[in-house]
GROMACS .gro file of C-alpha atoms in nm:
model
  409
    1MET     CA    1   0.052   0.204  -2.960
    2VAL     CA    2   0.290  -0.056  -3.135
    3GLU     CA    3   0.130  -0.090  -3.476
    4ASP     CA    4   0.154  -0.422  -3.539
    5ARG     CA    5  -0.043  -0.501  -3.235
    6GLY     CA    6  -0.293  -0.176  -3.340
    7GLU     CA    7  -0.717  -0.226  -3.233
    8HIS     CA    8  -0.641  -0.587  -3.227
    9ALA     CA    9  -0.469  -0.630  -2.937
   10TRP     CA   10  -0.679  -0.360  -2.699
   11ARG     CA   11  -0.975  -0.594  -2.781
   12GLU     CA   12  -0.876  -0.881  -2.626
   13LEU     CA   13  -0.811  -0.672  -2.313
   14ALA     CA   14  -1.155  -0.562  -2.358
   15CYS     CA   15  -1.300  -0.888  -2.187
   16VAL     CA   16  -1.484  -0.895  -1.848
   17PRO     CA   17  -1.324  -1.148  -1.648
   18GLY     CA   18  -1.479  -1.488  -1.589
   19THR     CA   19  -1.651  -1.725  -1.325
   20GLY     CA   20  -1.453  -1.984  -1.122
   21PRO     CA   21  -1.238  -2.025  -0.856
   22GLY     CA   22  -1.138  -1.776  -0.686
   23ARG     CA   23  -1.357  -1.529  -0.710
   24ARG     CA   24  -1.504  -1.404  -0.372
   25GLY     CA   25  -1.298  -1.119  -0.220
   26ALA     CA   26  -1.265  -0.937   0.094
   27ARG     CA   27  -1.610  -0.983   0.242
   28THR     CA   28  -1.549  -1.340   0.270
   29ALA     CA   29  -1.517  -1.439   0.627
   30PRO     CA   30  -1.171  -1.520   0.816
   31GLY     CA   31  -1.051  -1.872   0.715
   32THR     CA   32  -1.252  -1.958   0.407
   33GLY     CA   33  -1.088  -1.764   0.210
   34ALA     CA   34  -1.175  -1.824  -0.184
   35GLY     CA   35  -1.166  -2.104  -0.358
   36HIS     CA   36  -0.937  -2.370  -0.401
   37MET     CA   37  -0.660  -2.173  -0.259
   38SER     CA   38  -0.726  -1.979   0.081
   39TRP     CA   39  -0.569  -1.963   0.390
   40CYS     CA   40  -0.648  -1.853   0.733
   41SER     CA   41  -0.561  -1.456   0.735
   42PRO     CA   42  -0.404  -1.312   0.985
   43VAL     CA   43  -0.632  -1.015   1.003
   44PRO     CA   44  -0.990  -1.066   1.016
   45LEU     CA   45  -1.269  -0.858   0.871
   46PHE     CA   46  -1.409  -0.815   1.203
   47ALA     CA   47  -1.288  -0.768   1.566
   48ASP     CA   48  -1.414  -0.635   1.867
   49ASP     CA   49  -1.226  -0.397   2.135
   50ASP     CA   50  -1.195  -0.406   2.531
   51THR     CA   51  -1.567  -0.229   2.530
   52GLY     CA   52  -1.738  -0.569   2.293
   53THR     CA   53  -1.751  -0.320   2.029
   54THR     CA   54  -1.738  -0.495   1.707
   55TRP     CA   55  -1.476  -0.295   1.405
   56GLN     CA   56  -1.531  -0.376   1.103
   57VAL     CA   57  -1.204  -0.333   0.864
   58GLN     CA   58  -1.101  -0.083   0.603
   59ARG     CA   59  -0.745  -0.178   0.543
   60ALA     CA   60  -0.444  -0.350   0.691
   61TRP     CA   61  -0.048  -0.301   0.682
   62PRO     CA   62   0.184  -0.474   0.797
   63PHE     CA   63   0.436  -0.318   1.115
   64VAL     CA   64   0.749  -0.337   1.219
   65THR     CA   65   0.755  -0.777   1.309
   66PRO     CA   66   0.573  -1.022   1.144
   67GLY     CA   67   0.273  -1.098   1.330
   68ASP     CA   68   0.225  -0.716   1.391
   69TYR     CA   69   0.000  -0.506   1.104
   70ILE     CA   70  -0.176  -0.150   1.164
   71LEU     CA   71  -0.562  -0.136   1.042
   72GLU     CA   72  -0.809   0.115   0.968
   73VAL     CA   73  -1.185   0.001   1.150
   74ARG     CA   74  -1.486   0.225   1.175
   75THR     CA   75  -1.829   0.043   1.297
   76PRO     CA   76  -2.175   0.141   1.270
   77GLY     CA   77  -2.337   0.433   1.440
   78ARG     CA   78  -2.021   0.656   1.453
   79PRO     CA   79  -1.851   0.890   1.214
   80GLY     CA   80  -1.580   0.847   1.040
   81VAL     CA   81  -1.243   0.556   1.101
   82ARG     CA   82  -1.034   0.467   1.360
   83GLY     CA   83  -0.646   0.329   1.465
   84ALA     CA   84  -0.542  -0.028   1.509
   85HIS     CA   85  -0.296  -0.284   1.594
   86LEU     CA   86  -0.360  -0.646   1.551
   87ARG     CA   87  -0.057  -0.806   1.716
   88HIS     CA   88  -0.025  -1.184   1.715
   89GLY     CA   89  -0.472  -1.188   1.723
   90HIS     CA   90  -0.497  -0.927   1.976
   91PHE     CA   91  -0.682  -0.628   1.843
   92GLU     CA   92  -0.672  -0.306   2.018
   93LEU     CA   93  -0.754   0.052   1.948
   94ILE     CA   94  -0.531   0.370   1.914
   95PRO     CA   95  -0.601   0.679   2.064
   96LEU     CA   96  -0.608   0.996   1.866
   97ASP     CA   97  -0.320   1.156   2.083
   98ASP     CA   98  -0.021   0.901   1.793
   99PRO     CA   99   0.303   1.021   1.933
  100ARG     CA  100   0.356   1.049   1.531
  101LEU     CA  101   0.125   1.216   1.433
  102PRO     CA  102   0.169   1.484   1.709
  103ALA     CA  103  -0.125   1.726   1.504
  104LEU     CA  104  -0.385   1.498   1.485
  105ARG     CA  105  -0.563   1.508   1.813
  106SER     CA  106  -0.602   1.864   1.761
  107GLU     CA  107  -0.699   1.856   1.386
  108SER     CA  108  -0.946   1.577   1.449
  109GLN     CA  109  -1.190   1.864   1.637
  110HIS     CA  110  -1.259   2.008   1.305
  111GLY     CA  111  -1.366   1.660   1.165
  112VAL     CA  112  -1.383   1.398   1.067
  113LEU     CA  113  -1.174   1.152   1.047
  114VAL     CA  114  -1.224   0.945   0.707
  115ARG     CA  115  -0.873   0.829   0.623
  116TYR     CA  116  -0.590   0.658   0.870
  117MET     CA  117  -0.276   0.528   0.817
  118PRO     CA  118  -0.186   0.505   1.177
  119HIS     CA  119   0.195   0.682   1.265
  120LYS     CA  120   0.231   0.711   0.864
  121ARG     CA  121  -0.131   1.024   0.798
  122ALA     CA  122  -0.433   1.070   0.847
  123VAL     CA  123  -0.683   1.331   0.620
  124ILE     CA  124  -0.958   1.457   0.824
  125ARG     CA  125  -1.270   1.613   0.608
  126ALA     CA  126  -1.411   1.964   0.784
  127GLN     CA  127  -1.637   2.204   0.684
  128GLY     CA  128  -1.527   2.320   0.267
  129SER     CA  129  -1.174   2.170   0.322
  130TYR     CA  130  -0.966   1.807   0.423
  131ILE     CA  131  -0.679   1.841   0.593
  132LYS     CA  132  -0.375   1.615   0.603
  133VAL     CA  133  -0.169   1.527   0.907
  134PHE     CA  134   0.168   1.417   0.823
  135ARG     CA  135   0.467   1.286   1.071
  136PRO     CA  136   0.658   1.601   1.115
  137GLY     CA  137   0.894   1.698   0.850
  138LEU     CA  138   0.698   1.510   0.623
  139ALA     CA  139   0.399   1.746   0.479
  140ILE     CA  140   0.714   2.029   0.267
  141VAL     CA  141   0.704   1.775   0.019
  142PRO     CA  142   0.336   1.731  -0.037
  143ALA     CA  143   0.311   2.130  -0.008
  144GLU     CA  144   0.586   2.125  -0.299
  145ARG     CA  145   0.434   1.900  -0.518
  146CYS     CA  146   0.080   2.084  -0.464
  147ALA     CA  147   0.219   2.418  -0.615
  148GLN     CA  148   0.423   2.188  -0.894
  149LEU     CA  149   0.090   2.048  -1.053
  150ASP     CA  150  -0.021   2.392  -1.024
  151VAL     CA  151   0.186   2.529  -1.295
  152LEU     CA  152   0.173   2.176  -1.463
  153LEU     CA  153  -0.247   2.144  -1.496
  154ASP     CA  154  -0.281   2.491  -1.582
  155ALA     CA  155  -0.429   2.418  -1.938
  156GLY     CA  156  -0.781   2.341  -1.677
  157HIS     CA  157  -0.822   2.025  -1.836
  158PHE     CA  158  -0.874   1.946  -1.417
  159THR     CA  159  -1.004   2.103  -1.137
  160THR     CA  160  -0.725   1.998  -0.860
  161PRO     CA  161  -0.799   2.073  -0.446
  162ARG     CA  162  -0.633   2.500  -0.362
  163ILE     CA  163  -0.415   2.465  -0.043
  164LEU     CA  164  -0.592   2.697   0.214
  165ARG     CA  165  -0.350   2.573   0.528
  166ARG     CA  166  -0.017   2.488   0.554
  167SER     CA  167   0.218   2.423   0.861
  168SER     CA  168   0.603   2.431   0.757
  169GLN     CA  169   0.577   2.099   0.934
  170ASP     CA  170   0.241   1.827   0.896
  171VAL     CA  171  -0.037   1.943   0.778
  172ILE     CA  172  -0.220   2.110   0.497
  173VAL     CA  173  -0.566   2.192   0.462
  174PHE     CA  174  -0.682   2.182   0.053
  175SER     CA  175  -1.024   2.328  -0.022
  176ALA     CA  176  -1.314   2.087  -0.076
  177ILE     CA  177  -1.411   1.997  -0.466
  178PRO     CA  178  -1.752   2.006  -0.542
  179GLY     CA  179  -1.941   1.676  -0.687
  180ARG     CA  180  -1.941   1.287  -0.590
  181THR     CA  181  -1.644   1.084  -0.666
  182LEU     CA  182  -1.639   0.812  -1.022
  183ASN     CA  183  -1.654   0.559  -0.701
  184GLU     CA  184  -1.943   0.707  -0.555
  185LEU     CA  185  -2.148   0.704  -0.871
  186GLY     CA  186  -2.046   0.365  -0.980
  187GLY     CA  187  -2.228   0.219  -0.614
  188ASP     CA  188  -2.531   0.471  -0.765
  189GLY     CA  189  -2.778   0.156  -0.834
  190SER     CA  190  -3.025   0.380  -0.986
  191GLU     CA  191  -3.071   0.252  -1.387
  192ALA     CA  192  -3.097   0.677  -1.423
  193GLY     CA  193  -2.754   0.730  -1.315
  194ASP     CA  194  -2.616   0.478  -1.578
  195ASP     CA  195  -2.637   0.827  -1.822
  196LEU     CA  196  -2.493   0.963  -1.552
  197PHE     CA  197  -2.211   0.718  -1.514
  198ASP     CA  198  -2.099   0.693  -1.868
  199ARG     CA  199  -2.093   1.100  -1.912
  200ALA     CA  200  -1.886   1.146  -1.616
  201TRP     CA  201  -1.618   0.881  -1.723
  202ALA     CA  202  -1.624   0.932  -2.054
  203LYS     CA  203  -1.541   1.347  -1.923
  204TRP     CA  204  -1.254   1.196  -1.696
  205ALA     CA  205  -1.117   1.007  -2.049
  206HIS     CA  206  -1.121   1.319  -2.247
  207ALA     CA  207  -0.931   1.570  -2.043
  208TRP     CA  208  -0.702   1.301  -1.906
  209VAL     CA  209  -0.594   1.270  -2.275
  210ALA     CA  210  -0.576   1.571  -2.289
  211GLN     CA  211  -0.389   1.696  -2.024
  212LEU     CA  212  -0.094   1.425  -2.143
  213THR     CA  213  -0.132   1.572  -2.494
  214THR     CA  214  -0.049   1.936  -2.432
  215ALA     CA  215   0.210   2.070  -2.501
  216TYR     CA  216   0.372   2.221  -2.267
  217VAL     CA  217   0.596   2.554  -2.228
  218PRO     CA  218   0.917   2.580  -2.112
  219ALA     CA  219   0.790   2.640  -1.738
  220GLU     CA  220   0.605   2.318  -1.685
  221GLN     CA  221   0.859   2.143  -1.912
  222ARG     CA  222   1.115   2.238  -1.609
  223VAL     CA  223   0.860   2.101  -1.362
  224LEU     CA  224   0.812   1.830  -1.512
  225SER     CA  225   1.119   1.771  -1.582
  226SER     CA  226   1.185   1.743  -1.167
  227LEU     CA  227   0.915   1.532  -1.069
  228PRO     CA  228   1.098   1.150  -0.963
  229LEU     CA  229   1.160   0.926  -1.192
  230HIS     CA  230   0.883   0.610  -1.184
  231SER     CA  231   1.055   0.389  -1.477
  232PRO     CA  232   1.016   0.003  -1.469
  233GLU     CA  233   1.317  -0.055  -1.295
  234VAL     CA  234   1.157   0.139  -1.007
  235GLU     CA  235   0.824  -0.049  -1.016
  236ALA     CA  236   1.049  -0.373  -1.051
  237ALA     CA  237   1.222  -0.291  -0.769
  238ARG     CA  238   0.827  -0.178  -0.519
  239VAL     CA  239   0.754  -0.511  -0.644
  240ARG     CA  240   1.020  -0.716  -0.479
  241ARG     CA  241   1.031  -0.488  -0.205
  242ARG     CA  242   0.619  -0.601  -0.117
  243MET     CA  243   0.720  -0.960  -0.245
  244ASP     CA  244   1.044  -0.952   0.074
  245HIS     CA  245   0.791  -0.815   0.353
  246TRP     CA  246   0.527  -1.069   0.263
  247LEU     CA  247   0.767  -1.356   0.282
  248SER     CA  248   0.890  -1.194   0.538
  249CYS     CA  249   0.564  -1.263   0.762
  250ALA     CA  250   0.385  -1.576   0.510
  251ASP     CA  251   0.758  -1.764   0.512
  252GLU     CA  252   0.712  -2.027   0.848
  253VAL     CA  253   0.298  -2.075   0.745
  254ARG     CA  254   0.278  -2.427   0.598
  255GLU     CA  255  -0.060  -2.338   0.457
  256LEU     CA  256   0.093  -2.097   0.233
  257SER     CA  257   0.295  -2.367   0.049
  258ARG     CA  258   0.172  -2.393  -0.248
  259GLU     CA  259   0.065  -2.013  -0.288
  260ARG     CA  260   0.446  -1.932  -0.166
  261GLY     CA  261   0.560  -2.138  -0.467
  262ILE     CA  262   0.311  -1.982  -0.725
  263LEU     CA  263   0.322  -1.627  -0.634
  264LEU     CA  264   0.695  -1.607  -0.620
  265ALA     CA  265   0.706  -1.788  -0.996
  266ARG     CA  266   0.459  -1.530  -1.141
  267ALA     CA  267   0.601  -1.242  -0.971
  268GLY     CA  268   0.957  -1.345  -1.135
  269GLN     CA  269   0.758  -1.385  -1.487
  270VAL     CA  270   0.564  -1.023  -1.410
  271THR     CA  271   0.926  -0.853  -1.359
  272GLU     CA  272   1.066  -0.969  -1.648
  273GLU     CA  273   0.872  -0.889  -1.874
  274LEU     CA  274   0.825  -0.528  -1.702
  275LEU     CA  275   1.240  -0.470  -1.754
  276ARG     CA  276   1.238  -0.656  -2.094
  277ALA     CA  277   1.013  -0.494  -2.307
  278ALA     CA  278   1.142  -0.111  -2.406
  279PRO     CA  279   0.910   0.121  -2.219
  280ASP     CA  280   0.639   0.366  -2.312
  281PRO     CA  281   0.789   0.750  -2.352
  282LEU     CA  282   0.784   0.927  -2.028
  283VAL     CA  283   0.455   1.142  -1.917
  284TRP     CA  284   0.326   1.314  -1.599
  285ALA     CA  285   0.166   1.022  -1.367
  286HIS     CA  286  -0.054   1.073  -1.092
  287GLY     CA  287   0.096   0.807  -0.878
  288ASP     CA  288  -0.292   0.667  -0.759
  289LEU     CA  289  -0.494   0.693  -0.955
  290HIS     CA  290  -0.823   0.523  -0.915
  291ASP     CA  291  -1.189   0.577  -0.881
  292LYS     CA  292  -1.213   0.770  -0.583
  293GLN     CA  293  -0.932   1.027  -0.658
  294ILE     CA  294  -1.178   1.151  -0.930
  295ILE     CA  295  -1.478   1.393  -0.868
  296ALA     CA  296  -1.704   1.458  -1.148
  297THR     CA  297  -1.872   1.797  -1.177
  298ASP     CA  298  -2.130   1.919  -1.316
  299GLY     CA  299  -2.170   2.139  -1.669
  300PRO     CA  300  -1.869   2.277  -1.839
  301SER     CA  301  -1.678   2.277  -1.552
  302ALA     CA  302  -1.331   2.055  -1.543
  303PRO     CA  303  -1.313   1.711  -1.325
  304GLY     CA  304  -1.199   1.699  -1.021
  305LEU     CA  305  -0.856   1.544  -0.973
  306LEU     CA  306  -0.695   1.470  -0.619
  307ASP     CA  307  -0.405   1.414  -0.392
  308PHE     CA  308  -0.080   1.441  -0.612
  309ASP     CA  309   0.148   1.278  -0.324
  310GLY     CA  310   0.273   1.044  -0.571
  311THR     CA  311   0.327   1.211  -0.852
  312SER     CA  312   0.595   1.144  -1.083
  313ARG     CA  313   0.731   1.100  -1.495
  314ALA     CA  314   0.622   0.744  -1.579
  315GLU     CA  315   0.455   0.523  -1.828
  316ALA     CA  316   0.094   0.627  -1.925
  317ALA     CA  317  -0.003   0.276  -1.853
  318LEU     CA  318   0.055   0.295  -1.469
  319ASP     CA  319  -0.198   0.497  -1.427
  320LEU     CA  320  -0.431   0.320  -1.626
  321ALA     CA  321  -0.355  -0.011  -1.523
  322ASP     CA  322  -0.386   0.084  -1.171
  323LEU     CA  323  -0.700   0.227  -1.214
  324ASP     CA  324  -0.803  -0.066  -1.438
  325VAL     CA  325  -0.781  -0.245  -1.150
  326HIS     CA  326  -0.896  -0.098  -0.905
  327LEU     CA  327  -1.250  -0.146  -1.135
  328GLU     CA  328  -1.192  -0.479  -1.198
  329LEU     CA  329  -1.180  -0.554  -0.795
  330GLN     CA  330  -1.457  -0.374  -0.719
  331LEU     CA  331  -1.662  -0.591  -0.984
  332ARG     CA  332  -1.502  -0.896  -0.857
  333GLN     CA  333  -1.603  -0.818  -0.539
  334ASN     CA  334  -1.953  -0.738  -0.650
  335ARG     CA  335  -1.923  -0.337  -0.613
  336LEU     CA  336  -1.956  -0.249  -0.921
  337THR     CA  337  -2.263  -0.401  -1.176
  338PRO     CA  338  -2.085  -0.590  -1.511
  339ALA     CA  339  -2.316  -0.310  -1.721
  340ARG     CA  340  -2.094  -0.008  -1.533
  341TYR     CA  341  -1.760  -0.208  -1.535
  342ARG     CA  342  -1.778  -0.249  -1.901
  343THR     CA  343  -1.825   0.128  -1.950
  344ALA     CA  344  -1.547   0.262  -1.724
  345HIS     CA  345  -1.353   0.004  -1.856
  346GLY     CA  346  -1.427   0.078  -2.193
  347HIS     CA  347  -1.336   0.454  -2.153
  348VAL     CA  348  -0.962   0.389  -1.975
  349LEU     CA  349  -0.916   0.140  -2.260
  350ALA     CA  350  -1.016   0.391  -2.526
  351ALA     CA  351  -0.782   0.695  -2.346
  352ALA     CA  352  -0.537   0.410  -2.339
  353GLU     CA  353  -0.559   0.356  -2.699
  354GLU     CA  354  -0.635   0.735  -2.799
  355LEU     CA  355  -0.224   0.772  -2.594
  356GLY     CA  356  -0.063   0.559  -2.795
  357VAL     CA  357   0.045   0.287  -2.551
  358SER     CA  358   0.114  -0.039  -2.583
  359PRO     CA  359  -0.135  -0.295  -2.507
  360ASP     CA  360   0.231  -0.536  -2.373
  361ARG     CA  361   0.323  -0.262  -2.117
  362PHE     CA  362  -0.081  -0.238  -1.972
  363HIS     CA  363  -0.096  -0.584  -1.952
  364VAL     CA  364   0.244  -0.615  -1.698
  365TYR     CA  365   0.165  -0.306  -1.541
  366SER     CA  366  -0.235  -0.451  -1.483
  367ASP     CA  367  -0.017  -0.814  -1.320
  368VAL     CA  368   0.238  -0.583  -1.130
  369PHE     CA  369  -0.153  -0.415  -0.955
  370TRP     CA  370  -0.276  -0.780  -0.928
  371LEU     CA  371   0.071  -0.912  -0.764
  372ARG     CA  372   0.044  -0.600  -0.478
  373LEU     CA  373  -0.328  -0.690  -0.381
  374ALA     CA  374  -0.148  -1.043  -0.364
  375VAL     CA  375   0.021  -0.980  -0.057
  376SER     CA  376  -0.221  -0.778   0.142
  377PRO     CA  377  -0.304  -0.884   0.430
  378LEU     CA  378  -0.702  -0.819   0.418
  379PRO     CA  379  -0.899  -1.200   0.393
  380GLY     CA  380  -0.961  -1.280   0.071
  381ARG     CA  381  -0.689  -1.042  -0.143
  382LEU     CA  382  -0.423  -1.381  -0.179
  383SER     CA  383  -0.655  -1.640  -0.349
  384LEU     CA  384  -0.860  -1.365  -0.601
  385ALA     CA  385  -0.501  -1.235  -0.662
  386ILE     CA  386  -0.365  -1.514  -0.775
  387ALA     CA  387  -0.683  -1.670  -0.860
  388VAL     CA  388  -0.674  -1.366  -1.166
  389LEU     CA  389  -0.273  -1.382  -1.257
  390ALA     CA  390  -0.337  -1.740  -1.295
  391GLU     CA  391  -0.639  -1.596  -1.542
  392ARG     CA  392  -0.436  -1.356  -1.743
  393ALA     CA  393  -0.161  -1.576  -1.809
  394THR     CA  394  -0.402  -1.798  -1.987
  395PRO     CA  395  -0.345  -1.748  -2.417
  396GLN     CA  396  -0.703  -1.909  -2.450
  397GLU     CA  397  -0.804  -1.582  -2.223
  398ALA     CA  398  -0.652  -1.346  -2.479
  399VAL     CA  399  -0.804  -1.546  -2.754
  400ALA     CA  400  -1.150  -1.532  -2.581
  401GLY     CA  401  -1.088  -1.163  -2.556
  402GLU     CA  402  -1.097  -1.107  -2.950
  403ILE     CA  403  -1.465  -1.151  -2.984
  404GLY     CA  404  -1.434  -0.828  -2.712
  405PHE     CA  405  -1.655  -0.843  -2.428
  406ARG     CA  406  -1.814  -1.191  -2.294
  407THR     CA  407  -2.036  -1.191  -2.022
  408ALA     CA  408  -1.939  -1.135  -1.719
  409PRO     CA  409  -2.027  -1.255  -1.320
   0.00000   0.00000   0.00000
């Protein structure tokens, strides 16, 4: 941490978000938006297939041309998820014979499809294992990353999945790690679970700090040096690509003219801040850290950590801000209580402070992740993210944060 900011700066980051316009999340009905900056999202929360079955949209991604989206959907009474296309308002389920994922049909016979980005990758939960299906040839790098992480995480601070089976082309089968994710613990509404939730987050924070401050032996250092570099320049380029893609879909929507101007201005400010200041030292980074990737384990067992496809060398703020924004999103969508948000948020900030993360770097990476959420096609995300970014840019908010946690919504 930079010395002239110190503990005072971390208290500025410790405020719980307040109420106000744009606070409703992705469960807002299509067309109603959130607050005064609303518009009719092209992706609904629910859609009917040709048989009249109603499907809830879980995740959505722009696909190929403007107005074309791929979706992950689920429906009550049926296990797992399915994929779907949404082309200019027309909803259609994707058969499991996905031509770009030729192994999906056969592998799905072994369990339940729990994650699916159509035409790109899928995850199947099977008995005692998880099966990841990739496009042909794209399983090679993830398998190599797992082998590298076996070396890099050898100190035992985390329990990681073992590879049980793999093809050279498109399938990797991982062992399951017993326990519940921190996300699942957060959704447990019982008061008895509060202490367990606190202990699980404290255990993760201790393990995270220990892992990132481990003195690597030469073999581990060679692995770290071989990982992809995720520098501030790489992150800024990613922001620009996402903004360009979003503009290609939204540029002709008249209702978005105000939001478009606000978002472009804020994106310019954030990327400038990302590149202007000196970065923190590069460390090992997970690359996609959120509370569904962390397993709470019993007793002295090390916490579990999942999914290393995006592992890299980056600033420690990259992972910690990603994790923290996921928590705040859950709070604002009423999927995490204010008390549990404060608990988890506090452990994230404590880990960041112990690792010497600059509060300014943490803040700018948090802004970057809110920008990513802004360009999501899911209803309510744009207005919510713009409102949050505006709130975070207001100096008075930082002053209010100096007194510690405020009352959460």
